[in-house]
């Protein structure tokens, strides 16, 4: 057997026939056991020509005895040699042995008036498969095929049935090609032209001849197996090669062997050409294996070849789903790249994911569907990550079988960072939540206000004017009450920044008043003049409390400011006005301070 690197040119090749007519069958040589006898001529009326081959012509005829149309195969006028006669008889003999729905039936074998052999075949109303392959647009009109590849694969499966049956009878066809396949008016598939068919082994009881051991090339150059080129031993895997050659033509639009010179065509035969990259993977693998130069690497039989075609058809709907989903995946990728509207992008993603998921639901082990779904989900995870939808990104990534480590790391880092931000925001919300410690806060607030009211009344009702010592005692008492409250309610009051600001604002008023009183005493001001300033201090305290804690108490700042203005005009009313301010504060706080449900 030659190798692709060193193809050997058989010395018996006719270069003109081999290169000039690569789709025409080379008949090879005859064996010694060829049939050479026939019965008497019959009544057949010959009409128009149906087709002309390399050796014979097929005419339309009418068999008068049964009044039916038949196809009559006879030798061409220029092919009337004894060798041609024996070849035609061999074809009739072999075809007559093969009663199968996909093999043309022989009605009779006889001599015409001139003593030439005639084969009466069933007349098939149809056209060669090759004509449909040459004009794919006619396929939909002719047979209504919406998926041409699937339809053609079904035709090839029918051929496998015929070839498998022939092999079971020990017969090799050796010339399987679309030109030798007839598609009937109702889609019937018939394998024709068994002219170079032969038995795998001799039949001791006679019958069709075995393979002639002449070493001459036989077959159709555009399709033939390497062992046919050199006349080497041929087996059932030789016909499997021819089935693979037909599959190659279905996938590429041309036979597997091409060349403008004898050496180029021979090299093409011993150097298989793989199908294009866009070929369905299942068929591509089958085609490459069937066209292997080593027969041992081909599928073991036509039945095995057929089984793989049937598996392809079983998976074809899944592959079509995957193909449609890939289109949507590309559209999804384009939408992300072009910054398409979010709704449009989401629709593209949903369509792609649905298609891949449907394919996997039907065929869970479909690698192409799994790879497509993983790519789609990872792209969606990238998209969600860019939008900040981190849980969505993590969800998509969790469905990927083998996620990209870099993307998974980015998502997890973003999720952790987001969790930290969320924790910080929750802490901030807690620290600013007025509901935390509200009972403790209200309790100490009212105690302080009533304490302040009591001291205000004490200062207003004293028979003698208050001294700086009395003022100091008032401030100390209020601070003491505040301190006691912190000891009692400290856990709730100091747990949050909101409450700490409130405590600081409350403590500001007596502390500020103490500083004012100390300054006034050092300046020698009368106590009543100093104490009037407490109204301004209270106004400031409520103002800062409103800004930092609760805007609803801003009105108290206004009230205390107005009381300061009145006290400035009527100093004698200072202590009374202070009591009025404290009373208004108690009522105001009771009315406007927010409840927990607010």
Coordinates of C-alpha atoms in Angstrom, one line a residue:
X1 CA 0.0 0.0 0.0
X2 CA 1.4 3.5 -0.9
X3 CA 1.7 6.3 1.6
X4 CA 0.6 9.9 1.2
X5 CA 4.3 10.9 1.1
X6 CA 5.1 8.5 -1.7
X7 CA 2.0 7.7 -3.8
X8 CA 2.8 5.0 -6.3
X9 CA 1.2 5.2 -9.8
X10 CA -0.2 1.9 -10.9
X11 CA 1.3 0.9 -14.3
X12 CA -2.1 -0.2 -15.6
X13 CA -3.8 3.1 -15.3
X14 CA -5.3 4.8 -18.3
X15 CA -4.4 8.5 -17.6
X16 CA -6.9 9.9 -20.1
X17 CA -9.8 7.9 -18.6
X18 CA -8.6 8.3 -15.0
X19 CA -8.0 12.1 -15.0
X20 CA -10.3 13.2 -17.8
X21 CA -13.4 11.3 -16.6
X22 CA -12.9 10.9 -12.8
X23 CA -16.6 10.3 -12.2
X24 CA -16.8 7.5 -14.7
X25 CA -16.5 3.9 -13.6
X26 CA -13.3 1.9 -14.4
X27 CA -14.6 -1.6 -15.1
X28 CA -11.4 -3.5 -14.3
X29 CA -10.8 -7.0 -15.7
X30 CA -12.9 -10.1 -16.0
X31 CA -12.4 -13.3 -14.1
X32 CA -12.4 -16.8 -15.6
X33 CA -15.8 -17.7 -14.2
X34 CA -17.9 -15.0 -15.9
X35 CA -21.4 -16.1 -17.1
X36 CA -21.8 -16.5 -20.8
X37 CA -25.2 -18.0 -21.6
X38 CA -28.7 -16.5 -21.9
X39 CA -32.2 -17.6 -22.7
X40 CA -34.3 -16.8 -25.8
X41 CA -35.3 -13.2 -26.8
X42 CA -38.6 -11.8 -25.5
X43 CA -41.2 -9.4 -26.5
X44 CA -40.0 -5.9 -25.5
X45 CA -40.8 -2.7 -27.4
X46 CA -37.9 -0.2 -27.0
X47 CA -38.7 3.5 -26.8
X48 CA -36.7 6.5 -25.6
X49 CA -33.3 6.6 -23.9
X50 CA -33.3 7.0 -20.2
X51 CA -29.5 7.2 -19.7
X52 CA -26.1 6.3 -21.1
X53 CA -23.2 5.0 -19.0
X54 CA -19.6 4.1 -19.7
X55 CA -20.5 0.6 -21.0
X56 CA -24.3 0.4 -21.4
X57 CA -27.3 2.3 -22.4
X58 CA -30.7 2.2 -20.5
X59 CA -33.8 2.7 -22.6
X60 CA -37.5 2.9 -21.8
X61 CA -39.2 -0.3 -22.9
X62 CA -42.7 -1.9 -22.7
X63 CA -42.9 -5.6 -21.9
X64 CA -45.8 -6.8 -24.0
X65 CA -46.4 -9.9 -22.0
X66 CA -47.3 -8.0 -18.8
X67 CA -48.1 -4.7 -20.5
X68 CA -45.8 -2.7 -18.3
X69 CA -43.0 -0.2 -18.7
X70 CA -39.5 -1.5 -17.9
X71 CA -36.0 -0.2 -18.1
X72 CA -34.0 -2.1 -20.6
X73 CA -30.2 -2.1 -20.1
X74 CA -28.1 -3.1 -23.1
X75 CA -24.5 -2.6 -24.3
X76 CA -23.6 0.5 -26.1
X77 CA -23.0 0.1 -29.8
X78 CA -19.3 0.7 -29.3
X79 CA -19.0 -1.7 -26.4
X80 CA -20.1 -5.0 -27.9
X81 CA -16.9 -6.9 -27.1
X82 CA -17.1 -10.3 -25.3
X83 CA -15.6 -8.7 -22.2
X84 CA -18.4 -6.0 -22.1
X85 CA -21.0 -8.8 -22.7
X86 CA -19.7 -10.7 -19.7
X87 CA -19.6 -7.6 -17.5
X88 CA -23.3 -6.9 -18.3
X89 CA -24.2 -10.5 -17.6
X90 CA -22.3 -10.4 -14.3
X91 CA -24.2 -7.2 -13.3
X92 CA -27.5 -8.9 -14.0
X93 CA -26.5 -12.1 -12.2
X94 CA -25.4 -10.2 -9.0
X95 CA -28.3 -7.8 -9.0
X96 CA -30.7 -10.7 -9.4
X97 CA -29.4 -12.2 -6.2
X98 CA -30.2 -9.0 -4.2
X99 CA -33.9 -8.7 -3.5
X100 CA -34.0 -5.6 -1.4
X101 CA -36.2 -2.5 -1.3
X102 CA -33.1 -0.3 -2.0
X103 CA -31.8 -2.5 -4.9
X104 CA -33.4 -2.2 -8.3
X105 CA -35.3 -5.4 -9.1
X106 CA -34.5 -7.4 -12.3
X107 CA -37.6 -8.6 -14.1
X108 CA -35.8 -10.7 -16.7
X109 CA -32.4 -11.4 -18.5
X110 CA -32.7 -12.2 -22.2
X111 CA -31.2 -11.9 -25.6
X112 CA -32.4 -9.3 -28.1
X113 CA -33.0 -10.1 -31.8
X114 CA -29.3 -9.6 -32.5
X115 CA -28.3 -12.0 -29.7
X116 CA -27.1 -9.2 -27.4
X117 CA -27.9 -9.5 -23.7
X118 CA -30.8 -7.4 -22.3
X119 CA -31.5 -6.7 -18.7
X120 CA -35.1 -5.9 -17.9
X121 CA -35.2 -3.8 -14.8
X122 CA -38.0 -2.1 -12.9
X123 CA -38.5 1.3 -14.4
X124 CA -37.9 3.9 -11.6
X125 CA -39.7 7.2 -12.1
X126 CA -37.2 9.6 -10.6
X127 CA -33.8 11.2 -11.1
X128 CA -30.2 10.6 -10.0
X129 CA -29.3 11.7 -6.6
X130 CA -26.3 13.6 -8.1
X131 CA -28.7 16.0 -9.9
X132 CA -30.3 17.0 -6.6
X133 CA -26.9 17.4 -5.0
X134 CA -25.8 19.6 -7.8
X135 CA -28.9 21.8 -7.4
X136 CA -29.6 22.1 -3.7
X137 CA -32.3 24.7 -4.2
X138 CA -34.4 22.1 -6.0
X139 CA -34.3 19.8 -3.0
X140 CA -36.9 21.7 -1.0
X141 CA -39.2 21.9 -4.1
X142 CA -38.7 18.3 -5.1
X143 CA -39.1 16.5 -1.8
X144 CA -40.0 19.3 0.7
X145 CA -36.7 19.0 2.6
X146 CA -36.4 21.8 5.1
X147 CA -33.0 20.5 6.4
X148 CA -31.1 19.3 3.3
X149 CA -28.3 17.7 5.3
X150 CA -30.6 15.5 7.3
X151 CA -32.5 14.5 4.2
X152 CA -29.3 13.5 2.4
X153 CA -28.1 11.6 5.4
X154 CA -31.4 9.6 5.4
X155 CA -30.7 8.8 1.7
X156 CA -27.2 7.6 2.7
X157 CA -28.7 5.5 5.5
X158 CA -30.9 3.8 2.8
X159 CA -27.8 3.1 0.8
X160 CA -26.2 1.6 3.9
X161 CA -29.2 -0.8 4.2
X162 CA -28.7 -1.9 0.6
X163 CA -24.9 -2.3 1.0
X164 CA -25.2 -4.1 4.3
X165 CA -27.7 -6.5 2.7
X166 CA -25.3 -7.1 -0.2
X167 CA -22.5 -7.8 2.2
X168 CA -24.6 -10.3 4.0
X169 CA -24.9 -12.1 0.7
X170 CA -21.1 -11.9 0.2
X171 CA -21.3 -9.2 -2.5
X172 CA -19.3 -5.9 -2.8
X173 CA -20.8 -3.1 -4.9
X174 CA -17.4 -1.2 -5.4
X175 CA -19.0 1.7 -7.2
X176 CA -21.2 3.6 -4.7
X177 CA -21.6 7.2 -5.8
X178 CA -24.6 9.6 -6.2
X179 CA -24.7 9.0 -9.9
X180 CA -25.6 5.4 -9.2
X181 CA -28.4 6.3 -6.8
X182 CA -31.9 7.0 -8.1
X183 CA -34.4 9.0 -6.0
X184 CA -38.0 8.0 -6.9
X185 CA -41.0 10.3 -7.3
X186 CA -42.1 9.4 -3.8
X187 CA -38.6 9.5 -2.2
X188 CA -37.7 5.9 -2.9
X189 CA -33.9 5.3 -2.8
X190 CA -32.5 2.7 -5.2
X191 CA -28.8 1.7 -5.6
X192 CA -28.1 1.0 -9.2
X193 CA -25.2 -0.2 -11.4
X194 CA -23.8 -3.3 -9.9
X195 CA -21.6 -3.7 -13.0
X196 CA -18.3 -4.1 -11.2
X197 CA -19.7 -5.8 -8.1
X198 CA -18.1 -9.0 -7.1
X199 CA -18.2 -11.8 -4.5
X200 CA -15.9 -11.5 -1.5
X201 CA -15.0 -15.2 -1.8
X202 CA -15.6 -17.7 -4.7
X203 CA -18.9 -19.7 -4.5
X204 CA -18.0 -23.4 -4.9
X205 CA -21.5 -24.0 -6.3
X206 CA -21.1 -21.4 -9.0
X207 CA -23.0 -18.0 -9.0
X208 CA -21.5 -14.6 -9.4
X209 CA -17.7 -14.4 -9.9
X210 CA -15.3 -13.5 -7.1
X211 CA -13.0 -10.5 -7.2
X212 CA -10.7 -10.8 -10.3
X213 CA -7.1 -11.1 -9.0
X214 CA -5.7 -9.0 -11.8
X215 CA -4.3 -6.0 -9.8
X216 CA -6.0 -3.5 -12.1
X217 CA -7.8 -0.4 -10.9
X218 CA -11.5 -0.6 -10.7
X219 CA -14.1 1.9 -9.5
X220 CA -14.7 5.6 -10.0
X221 CA -11.5 7.7 -9.5
X222 CA -13.3 10.6 -7.7
X223 CA -14.5 8.2 -5.0
X224 CA -12.4 5.0 -5.1
X225 CA -10.6 3.6 -2.1
X226 CA -6.8 3.3 -2.2
X227 CA -7.0 -0.5 -2.4
X228 CA -9.2 -0.2 -5.5
X229 CA -6.6 2.0 -7.2
X230 CA -4.0 -0.7 -6.9
X231 CA -6.2 -3.7 -7.3
X232 CA -5.3 -4.9 -3.8
X233 CA -7.5 -7.1 -1.6
X234 CA -10.9 -5.6 -1.0
X235 CA -13.3 -6.2 1.8
X236 CA -16.6 -4.9 3.2
X237 CA -14.6 -1.9 4.4
X238 CA -13.9 -1.0 0.8
X239 CA -17.6 -0.2 0.4
X240 CA -17.5 1.6 3.7
X241 CA -14.8 3.8 2.2
X242 CA -17.2 4.6 -0.7
X243 CA -20.0 5.4 1.7
X244 CA -17.5 7.8 3.4
X245 CA -16.7 9.3 0.0
X246 CA -20.4 10.0 -0.6
X247 CA -20.7 11.5 2.9
X248 CA -17.7 13.7 2.0
X249 CA -19.6 15.0 -1.0
X250 CA -22.7 15.7 1.1
X251 CA -20.6 17.8 3.5
X252 CA -18.4 19.6 1.0
X253 CA -20.3 19.7 -2.3
X254 CA -17.6 17.7 -4.2
X255 CA -16.1 14.2 -4.2
X256 CA -13.1 13.6 -2.0
X257 CA -10.6 13.0 -4.8
X258 CA -9.7 15.8 -7.2
X259 CA -6.7 16.6 -9.4
X260 CA -5.8 18.1 -12.7
X261 CA -3.1 15.4 -13.4
X262 CA -2.8 11.7 -12.9
X263 CA -0.2 12.1 -10.1
X264 CA -2.3 14.8 -8.4
X265 CA -5.5 12.6 -8.5
X266 CA -3.6 9.6 -7.3
X267 CA -2.1 11.6 -4.4
X268 CA -5.6 12.8 -3.6
X269 CA -6.8 9.2 -3.3
X270 CA -4.0 8.3 -0.9
X271 CA -4.2 11.6 1.1
X272 CA -7.6 12.0 2.7
X273 CA -8.9 15.6 2.8
X274 CA -10.8 16.4 6.0
X275 CA -14.2 18.1 5.8
X276 CA -14.3 21.9 6.5
X277 CA -14.3 23.2 10.1
X278 CA -18.0 24.1 10.1
X279 CA -19.0 20.5 9.5
X280 CA -21.1 18.9 12.2
X281 CA -18.5 17.2 14.5
X282 CA -20.3 13.8 14.5
X283 CA -20.3 13.6 10.7
X284 CA -16.8 15.0 10.4
X285 CA -15.3 12.3 12.6
X286 CA -17.2 9.6 10.7
X287 CA -16.1 10.9 7.4
X288 CA -12.4 11.1 8.4
X289 CA -12.5 7.6 9.8
X290 CA -14.3 6.1 6.8
X291 CA -11.8 7.7 4.4
X292 CA -8.8 6.3 6.3
X293 CA -6.1 4.9 4.0
X294 CA -5.8 2.0 6.4
X295 CA -9.0 -0.2 6.1
X296 CA -8.5 -1.4 9.6
X297 CA -9.2 2.1 10.9
X298 CA -12.5 2.4 9.1
X299 CA -15.9 1.5 10.6
X300 CA -16.1 -2.3 10.5
X301 CA -19.2 -2.5 8.4
X302 CA -21.9 -0.7 6.5
X303 CA -24.2 -1.4 9.5
X304 CA -21.7 0.3 11.9
X305 CA -21.5 3.3 9.5
X306 CA -25.3 3.4 9.3
X307 CA -25.6 3.3 13.1
X308 CA -23.4 6.4 13.4
X309 CA -25.5 8.2 10.8
X310 CA -28.6 7.3 12.8
X311 CA -27.1 8.6 16.0
X312 CA -26.3 11.9 14.2
X313 CA -30.0 12.2 13.1
X314 CA -31.1 11.4 16.7
X315 CA -28.8 14.3 17.8
X316 CA -29.5 16.5 14.8
X317 CA -32.3 18.4 16.5
X318 CA -30.0 19.0 19.5
X319 CA -27.3 20.2 17.2
X320 CA -29.7 22.6 15.5
X321 CA -30.7 23.9 18.9
X322 CA -27.0 24.4 19.7
X323 CA -26.5 26.1 16.4
X324 CA -29.4 28.5 17.0
X325 CA -28.2 29.1 20.6
X326 CA -24.7 29.9 19.3
X327 CA -26.2 32.6 17.0
X328 CA -28.0 34.1 20.0
X329 CA -24.8 33.8 22.1
X330 CA -22.9 35.8 19.4
X331 CA -25.7 38.3 19.4
X332 CA -25.5 38.5 23.2
X333 CA -21.7 39.1 22.9
X334 CA -22.3 41.8 20.3
X335 CA -24.9 43.5 22.4
X336 CA -22.5 43.7 25.4
X337 CA -19.7 45.0 23.1
X338 CA -21.9 47.6 21.5
X339 CA -23.6 48.7 24.7
X340 CA -27.1 47.8 23.6
X341 CA -30.1 48.5 25.9
X342 CA -30.3 46.3 28.9
X343 CA -33.6 44.7 27.9
X344 CA -32.3 43.8 24.5
X345 CA -29.1 42.3 26.0
X346 CA -31.1 40.3 28.5
X347 CA -33.3 38.9 25.7
X348 CA -30.2 37.8 23.8
X349 CA -28.9 36.1 26.9
X350 CA -32.2 34.4 27.8
X351 CA -32.5 33.0 24.2
X352 CA -29.0 31.7 24.2
X353 CA -29.2 30.1 27.6
X354 CA -32.6 28.5 26.8
X355 CA -31.3 26.9 23.6
X356 CA -28.3 25.4 25.2
X357 CA -30.4 24.2 28.2
X358 CA -33.0 22.6 26.0
X359 CA -30.2 20.7 24.1
X360 CA -28.7 19.5 27.4
X361 CA -32.2 18.5 28.7
X362 CA -32.6 16.1 25.8
X363 CA -28.9 15.1 25.5
X364 CA -27.1 15.6 28.9
X365 CA -23.7 14.4 27.5
X366 CA -23.7 16.9 24.6
X367 CA -20.3 18.5 25.0
X368 CA -21.0 21.3 22.5
X369 CA -24.2 22.3 24.4
X370 CA -22.4 22.2 27.7
X371 CA -19.5 24.3 26.4
X372 CA -22.0 26.8 24.9
X373 CA -24.0 27.1 28.1
X374 CA -20.8 27.6 30.2
X375 CA -19.6 30.3 27.8
X376 CA -23.1 32.0 27.9
X377 CA -23.2 31.9 31.7
X378 CA -19.7 33.2 32.2
X379 CA -20.4 36.0 29.8
X380 CA -23.6 36.8 31.8
X381 CA -21.6 36.7 35.0
X382 CA -19.2 39.2 33.6
X383 CA -22.1 41.4 32.6
X384 CA -23.7 41.1 36.1
X385 CA -20.4 41.9 37.7
X386 CA -20.0 45.0 35.6
X387 CA -23.5 46.1 36.7
X388 CA -22.8 45.4 40.3
X389 CA -25.3 42.5 40.5
X390 CA -22.9 40.4 42.5
X391 CA -25.3 37.7 43.7
X392 CA -26.6 37.3 40.1
X393 CA -23.0 37.0 38.9
X394 CA -22.2 34.4 41.6
X395 CA -25.4 32.5 40.7
X396 CA -24.5 32.3 37.0
X397 CA -20.9 31.2 37.8
X398 CA -22.1 28.5 40.2
X399 CA -23.9 26.8 37.2
X400 CA -20.7 26.7 35.1
X401 CA -19.1 23.2 35.2
X402 CA -15.5 24.6 35.1
X403 CA -15.6 28.4 35.6
X404 CA -12.7 30.6 34.7
X405 CA -10.6 30.9 37.8
X406 CA -9.8 34.6 37.2
X407 CA -13.5 35.4 36.8
X408 CA -14.4 33.3 39.8
X409 CA -11.8 35.1 41.9
X410 CA -13.0 38.6 40.8
X411 CA -16.6 37.7 41.6
X412 CA -15.7 36.4 45.1
X413 CA -13.6 39.4 45.8
X414 CA -16.4 41.7 44.7
X415 CA -18.9 39.8 46.8
X416 CA -16.6 40.0 49.9
X417 CA -16.1 43.7 49.3
X418 CA -19.8 44.3 48.9
X419 CA -20.5 42.3 52.1
X420 CA -18.0 44.5 53.9
X421 CA -19.7 47.6 52.6
X422 CA -23.1 46.2 53.5
X423 CA -21.9 45.5 57.0
X424 CA -20.5 49.1 57.3
X425 CA -23.8 50.5 56.1
X426 CA -25.7 48.4 58.5
X427 CA -23.5 49.5 61.3
X428 CA -24.0 53.1 60.3
X429 CA -27.7 52.6 60.1
X430 CA -27.6 51.0 63.6
X431 CA -25.5 53.8 65.0
X432 CA -28.0 56.4 63.6
X433 CA -31.2 54.5 64.5
X434 CA -33.4 56.5 66.9
X435 CA -35.2 53.3 67.9
X436 CA -32.1 51.9 69.7
X437 CA -32.4 52.8 73.4
X438 CA -35.4 55.0 73.0
X439 CA -37.0 54.0 76.3
X440 CA -33.8 54.8 78.2
X441 CA -33.3 58.0 76.3
X442 CA -36.8 59.2 77.0
X443 CA -36.6 58.2 80.6
X444 CA -33.4 60.2 81.3
X445 CA -34.6 63.0 79.1
X446 CA -37.8 63.5 81.1
X447 CA -35.9 63.2 84.4
X448 CA -33.5 65.9 83.4
X449 CA -36.2 68.2 82.1
X450 CA -38.2 67.8 85.3
X451 CA -35.1 68.3 87.4
X452 CA -34.3 71.5 85.4
X453 CA -37.9 72.6 85.9
X454 CA -37.7 72.0 89.6
X455 CA -34.5 74.1 89.9
X456 CA -36.0 76.8 87.7
X457 CA -39.0 77.1 90.1
X458 CA -36.6 77.1 93.1
X459 CA -34.6 79.9 91.6
X460 CA -37.8 81.9 90.7
X461 CA -39.5 81.4 94.0
X462 CA -36.6 82.1 96.4
X463 CA -37.2 85.1 98.6
X464 CA -33.6 86.4 98.1
X465 CA -31.9 86.7 94.7
X466 CA -30.0 83.6 93.6
X467 CA -26.2 83.7 94.0
X468 CA -23.5 82.2 91.7
X469 CA -23.3 79.4 94.3
X470 CA -26.9 78.5 93.6
X471 CA -26.3 78.5 89.9
X472 CA -23.3 76.2 90.4
X473 CA -25.5 73.9 92.5
X474 CA -28.1 73.8 89.8
X475 CA -25.6 72.8 87.1
X476 CA -23.9 70.2 89.4
X477 CA -27.3 68.7 90.2
X478 CA -28.3 68.4 86.6
X479 CA -25.0 66.9 85.7
X480 CA -25.3 64.5 88.6
X481 CA -28.7 63.4 87.5
X482 CA -27.3 62.9 84.0
X483 CA -24.4 60.8 85.4
X484 CA -26.8 58.7 87.5
X485 CA -28.9 58.1 84.4
X486 CA -25.9 57.0 82.5
X487 CA -25.0 54.5 85.2
X488 CA -28.6 53.2 85.2
X489 CA -29.3 53.3 81.5
X490 CA -25.7 53.4 80.2
X491 CA -25.9 50.3 78.0
X492 CA -28.7 51.7 75.8
X493 CA -27.6 55.3 75.9
X494 CA -24.0 54.8 75.0
X495 CA -24.5 52.0 72.5
X496 CA -25.0 54.2 69.4
X497 CA -23.6 57.4 68.1
X498 CA -27.1 58.9 67.9
X499 CA -27.6 58.5 71.7
X500 CA -24.0 59.6 72.5
X501 CA -24.7 62.8 70.5
X502 CA -27.9 63.3 72.5
X503 CA -26.1 62.8 75.8
X504 CA -23.3 65.2 74.8
X505 CA -25.9 67.8 73.7
X506 CA -27.7 67.6 77.0
X507 CA -24.5 67.9 79.0
X508 CA -23.5 70.9 76.9
X509 CA -26.2 73.1 78.4
X510 CA -25.2 72.9 82.2
X511 CA -21.5 72.8 81.3
X512 CA -21.8 75.9 79.1
X513 CA -23.9 77.6 81.7
X514 CA -21.2 76.9 84.3
X515 CA -18.5 78.4 82.1
X516 CA -20.7 81.5 81.5
X517 CA -21.4 81.9 85.2
X518 CA -17.7 81.6 86.0
X519 CA -16.9 84.3 83.5
X520 CA -19.6 86.6 84.7
X521 CA -18.5 86.1 88.3
X522 CA -15.0 87.0 87.4
X523 CA -16.2 90.1 85.5
X524 CA -18.3 91.1 88.5
X525 CA -21.7 90.9 86.7
X526 CA -24.8 90.5 88.8
X527 CA -26.1 86.9 88.9
X528 CA -29.4 87.7 87.2
X529 CA -27.5 89.2 84.2
X530 CA -25.4 86.1 83.9
X531 CA -28.2 83.7 84.3
X532 CA -30.1 85.3 81.4
X533 CA -27.4 84.0 79.1
X534 CA -28.6 80.5 80.0
X535 CA -31.5 81.1 77.7
X536 CA -29.1 81.6 74.8
X537 CA -27.1 78.6 75.8
X538 CA -30.3 76.5 75.9
X539 CA -31.3 77.9 72.4
X540 CA -27.8 76.9 71.1
X541 CA -28.0 73.4 72.7
X542 CA -31.4 72.7 71.2
X543 CA -30.2 74.0 67.8
X544 CA -27.2 71.7 67.7
X545 CA -29.4 68.8 68.9
X546 CA -31.9 69.5 66.1
X547 CA -29.1 69.5 63.5
X548 CA -27.4 66.4 64.6
X549 CA -30.2 64.3 66.1
X550 CA -33.8 65.2 65.3
X551 CA -35.0 68.1 63.2
X552 CA -38.4 68.2 64.9
X553 CA -36.9 69.9 68.0
X554 CA -35.6 72.8 65.9
X555 CA -38.6 74.8 67.1
X556 CA -37.3 74.7 70.7
X557 CA -34.2 76.6 69.7
X558 CA -36.5 79.3 68.4
X559 CA -38.6 79.3 71.6
X560 CA -35.5 79.6 73.8
X561 CA -34.1 82.4 71.6
X562 CA -37.4 84.4 72.0
X563 CA -37.3 83.8 75.7
X564 CA -33.7 85.3 75.7
X565 CA -35.0 88.4 73.9
X566 CA -37.9 88.8 76.4
X567 CA -35.4 88.4 79.4
X568 CA -33.2 91.0 77.9
X569 CA -36.1 93.5 78.0
X570 CA -37.4 92.2 81.4
X571 CA -34.5 90.9 83.4
X572 CA -36.7 90.4 86.5
X573 CA -38.6 87.7 84.6
X574 CA -35.4 85.7 83.8
X575 CA -36.0 82.8 86.2
X576 CA -39.7 82.6 85.3
X577 CA -38.9 82.6 81.6
X578 CA -36.4 79.8 82.3
X579 CA -39.2 77.7 83.9
X580 CA -41.5 78.5 80.9
X581 CA -38.8 77.3 78.5
X582 CA -38.3 74.0 80.4
X583 CA -42.1 73.4 80.5
X584 CA -42.4 74.1 76.8
X585 CA -39.5 71.7 76.2
X586 CA -41.2 68.9 78.2
X587 CA -44.5 69.3 76.3
X588 CA -42.7 69.7 72.9
X589 CA -40.6 66.5 73.5
X590 CA -43.7 64.6 74.5
X591 CA -45.5 65.6 71.3
X592 CA -42.8 65.6 68.6
X593 CA -40.1 63.1 69.7
X594 CA -40.4 60.1 67.3
X595 CA -41.8 56.8 68.6
X596 CA -40.1 53.5 67.7
X597 CA -42.6 52.8 64.9
X598 CA -41.7 56.1 63.3

